[in-house]
Amino acid sequence: MFDFTDQVPFDGAEFAENPEPRCPCVLLLDTSSSMGGQPITELNKGLQVFKDELMSDHMSVKRVELSVVSFGPVNVETEFQTADTFYPPTLNANGMTPMGQAIEKGIELIQQRKEKYRENGISYYRPWIFLITDGAPTDNWQKAAKLIKDAESNKSLMFFAVGVQGANMDKLKQISVRDPLKLDGLRFRDLFSWLSNSLGSVSRSTPGDSVPLENPVTPGGWGMIE
Amino acid sequence: MVLSNATLPKCKDSKGHHIKAGKVIGRGGEGTVYEVEGKPGIVLKLYHKYDDERSKKITSMSHMKSERLLKYTAWPIDTVKDEGGKIIGLLMPSANGKEIHKLYSPKNRLNDFDNVSLPFLIHTAANIARSFAIVHENGQVIGDVNHGNIVVANDGTVKLIDCDSFQINTNGKLIFCKVGVATHQPPELQSKSLSNIVRTPNHDNFGIAIIIFQLLFMGRHPFSGRYLGSGDMPIEKAIEQHRFAYGKNAKQRDMQQPPGTLPLDFYSKELAELFEKAFSQSGSNNNNRPKATEWITVLEKLNKELVSCPLNQAHTFSKEHNNCPWCEYEGKTGLVLFTAVIKSKLGTENVFQLNLIWKKISSISPPYDQNLPDPFAYSQNPSEEIIKIGKKFKRKKIMRLSVAIILGIFSLLLTFSGGMGIYPIGGVIASIVLGLKKAKDLQFEEIYLGYENLNRKWISLLERWKKEASSDKFFSKLAELNDYKTKYTDIPNMRTLKLKQLEKDQRNRQLNEYLDSFYIQSSNIDSIGPSRKAVLQSYGIETARDVSKQSVLRVPGFGPSLTSNLVEWRKNIEKRFSFDPKKGIPKSDMYSLEKEIFSLKSDLEKKLTKGEAELIYIKTSINTRREILKRDADECVQLLGKAKANVDYLKNVL
Ligand SMILES: Nc1ncnc2c1ncn2[C@@H]1O[C@H](COP(=O)(O)OP(=O)(O)OP(=O)(O)O)[C@@H](O)[C@H]1O
Ligand SMILES: [Mg+2]
């Protein structure tokens, strides 16, 4: 009499254990050589804070999924997973700034992840891509910019760009639909704390809703608009 | 930022009594909830902002409170005002337990609840239905039913919190509920502004059906499924369009239930019908979703008809299944859904037998010794494709070498001839050489990165293996049980020791009583006249019991010789004391000793009896974890070995 309607797919266990709707977020992190020294150290600490803050929120820990992609060169550091199984990689800085390629990779990862959700009947929130850079693309970025514009206009993606000291904000403006933000000093930890909070409010809303985010561009906030 | 309590305003209840906020318990969008000092069981909610309508609402609510409401909800019992008399918060009963989403989620529940079994889930679902029924019978509506507003205690009792958001009817006048989490709102309210809408029990009845579904279908949302159309299908859109993924109309509405989920009639036909009714279009059109009371009946009936799995104590299922479906489900997914229900065998007729229990415990074999495979145990051959690339590399290397030689000859020529025209040619050749090398390096880099990624994955698997699949937990539990066993066998010894101590105490008590009956005042002691006696008395030394070398020496005017006179006097009295065992140990002392022994004994018996099931449970979960990780590891090892062979091969030809 008892019969599962379908085979449990091999990777279905993670969704059986946790069928909550997912909010996928890709971090695109610039690890070109100019990030060396203090910036990369602070960025690594920031990732740790990010994990801890997501873990401390009982909805985020079930709903927010992270993937980290470093670029300089492009490398998928961690695949999508919830914060409890996410172990922040320790990033090293060396190489160029292939930002265009990194963005394309991020979009591709999100496509694949959404496919997994669909196969497994898991609902999802609008995915986030969060880019942090201290330079300017050294590769062709026009295609990436077009992909982002299209995805933003049909509401299938939210793209945020943050420039660290030295970033070419003009280029970022051409890539991102939203105004890129300039990080105040090396306040990566505040940035990730904000990101965790924002993803937290998203993950408590309903998939599809638009959620007002706390504005980081305030006196004392980590962000500035240039 | 959390306000420190020092900056909180002074609070008074409606009768003017001071209310002192204690620790912060929780924080929401509208207020912060505190313990109340000196009032266990009552909590205080202070609002972030003043709101006139809400003040009226909670005032009326506090007048409506009743025992029935308070049993199932954190209903406001009183308003709280600041010194100026403005309403700034409310008092309510505290709700102990965890939010409902922690129970329906297989990821959380085994950690957050003591015992999770199917009967427990059903029992909790029925209690939630009761809480709804009571709110409705009072003419009120919950409105914002959601995963965080129902708190479940370890015994399955529930309390609804955030009651100040309910829709309240005071003498026919409605104060609205202006909020709602869309995943739990009915189709007719989707994509509507909730601030000005009359909510009805039929709306709540949609929310309760969602919650019950989530509890019984392992955390799945009934409107989250495979959407066969194109584009995204977020939950609230699916609700609005009646796309119940498990229903009989699902296919018609381009929906399919997610793979590996329970069929709708898994528990009973009646339950399936209630869900169909609750989530159907007619449920919203005709205002006739199943009422809270209907759920209670069906759930209670279901709970009576469950049978237990012969293999796993933790499994119970509807008797219509031939085999235990949970064994199959857990086997397929590698998840553990339920905790072993541990039945204490401490009935009156069942005498605890240590030997028997211990035999059972010690016969549980530890999890199999198992290691992850070594990815580099045997060397694999590089793949065809890589060999091809390698060959290309080799060809290019030869070419590069020959170009370099030519370049060398050119420079030699250059040195000898002193001609200038050859320089540009040298430059061109050099850039070709470098260019070739760069393209090659990039290709190698990409392959190498792939290898590094796999390696990282492998390392994280190893870490998880150590953390999640080691036998340590098993052995430490076993050691703990062994410790209980030692303590248990030692109980008779311990009792004897304690009795001896009591006897000794008793002897001391009798001696003290005896010494206390000899007053210094009325005794003849060498060189101690009335005035010295008076001095002693003023220092609290009145009877033989009070006399000791130390105590007397402290008294001014009493040197060693006077002191020793007094001590001698006491010694002589002590010699004449004889212990009367017949007076015995006071009954109350005996009673508390026996009580202590009894509770220690039954505590250990309980722990040992439970221990067997716990140890089996630990073992099974270790084995299950291992199986899952092993599956991943096998796959990773295969790929990693290959990747390493590829990289090694290429390094050689580079
Ligand atoms: N009666 C109670 N007993 C114990 N804890 C409570 C009680 N009521 C609320 N809490 C805790 O305080 C938190 C906030 O409470 P509540 O939901 O009432 O606040 P709120 O500001 O109205 O929230 P929301 O913005 O979700 O409406 C809850 O999540 C819960 O952890
Ligand atoms: Mg509220």
Short mmCIF file of C-alpha atoms and ligand atoms in Angstrom, two decimals, chain A residues 58 204, chain B residues 24-34 41-48 54 73-75 90 92-97 99 144 146 148-149 151 159-165 179 181, ligand 1:
data_model
loop_
_atom_site.label_atom_id
_atom_site.label_comp_id
_atom_site.label_asym_id
_atom_site.label_seq_id
_atom_site.Cartn_x
_atom_site.Cartn_y
_atom_site.Cartn_z
CA HIS A 58 17.13 30.44 13.38
CA ARG A 204 11.56 35.76 6.86
CA VAL B 24 15.17 40.02 27.92
CA ILE B 25 13.46 36.90 26.53
CA GLY B 26 12.79 37.92 22.97
CA ARG B 27 12.56 40.80 20.60
CA GLY B 28 10.14 41.34 17.76
CA GLY B 29 9.30 44.03 15.28
CA GLU B 30 6.93 45.77 17.67
CA GLY B 31 8.24 45.10 21.13
CA THR B 32 10.69 43.45 23.47
CA VAL B 33 9.63 40.76 25.93
CA TYR B 34 11.13 40.62 29.44
CA GLY B 41 5.30 32.66 34.90
CA ILE B 42 4.48 36.22 33.86
CA VAL B 43 6.28 38.20 31.19
CA LEU B 44 6.27 41.83 30.16
CA LYS B 45 6.15 43.15 26.61
CA LEU B 46 7.25 46.74 26.12
CA TYR B 47 6.54 48.33 22.75
CA HIS B 48 9.14 50.11 20.70
CA ARG B 54 -3.21 49.08 19.98
CA THR B 73 -2.61 31.63 24.54
CA ALA B 74 -0.31 34.29 25.95
CA TRP B 75 -3.38 36.53 26.23
CA LEU B 90 1.35 44.54 28.63
CA MET B 92 0.98 38.06 29.77
CA PRO B 93 1.63 34.49 30.85
CA SER B 94 4.97 33.18 29.74
CA ALA B 95 5.07 30.60 26.99
CA ASN B 96 7.74 27.99 27.56
CA GLY B 97 8.98 25.97 24.66
CA GLU B 99 8.65 27.79 18.03
CA ASP B 144 -1.36 36.19 11.56
CA ASN B 146 2.77 31.61 11.23
CA GLY B 148 6.94 31.58 14.87
CA ASN B 149 3.72 32.41 16.73
CA VAL B 151 5.21 27.81 20.95
CA LYS B 159 0.64 28.45 23.48
CA LEU B 160 -0.15 31.05 20.86
CA ILE B 161 1.98 34.16 21.29
CA ASP B 162 1.89 37.64 19.74
CA CYS B 163 -1.82 37.78 20.68
CA ASP B 164 -1.83 41.56 20.46
CA SER B 165 -1.89 41.13 16.71
CA VAL B 179 -0.37 41.69 9.45
CA VAL B 181 2.91 35.98 6.77
N1 LIG C 1 4.39 34.98 26.32
C1 LIG C 1 5.67 34.81 25.99
N2 LIG C 1 6.47 33.99 26.70
C2 LIG C 1 7.77 33.83 26.35
N3 LIG C 1 8.35 34.43 25.31
C3 LIG C 1 7.60 35.26 24.57
C4 LIG C 1 6.24 35.50 24.85
N4 LIG C 1 5.76 36.35 23.94
C5 LIG C 1 6.78 36.64 23.13
N5 LIG C 1 7.89 36.00 23.49
C6 LIG C 1 9.21 36.09 22.83
O1 LIG C 1 9.44 37.40 22.40
C7 LIG C 1 9.54 37.47 20.97
C8 LIG C 1 8.82 38.68 20.47
O2 LIG C 1 7.47 38.63 20.84
P1 LIG C 1 6.26 39.04 19.89
O3 LIG C 1 6.20 38.13 18.71
O4 LIG C 1 5.05 39.13 20.73
O5 LIG C 1 6.77 40.49 19.49
P2 LIG C 1 6.37 41.41 18.27
O6 LIG C 1 7.24 42.58 18.40
O7 LIG C 1 4.90 41.63 18.24
O8 LIG C 1 6.83 40.53 17.06
P3 LIG C 1 6.31 40.58 15.56
O9 LIG C 1 7.05 41.69 14.93
O10 LIG C 1 6.73 39.23 15.04
O11 LIG C 1 4.84 40.77 15.61
C9 LIG C 1 8.95 36.17 20.47
O12 LIG C 1 9.56 35.75 19.31
C10 LIG C 1 9.26 35.21 21.60
O13 LIG C 1 10.58 34.71 21.48
#
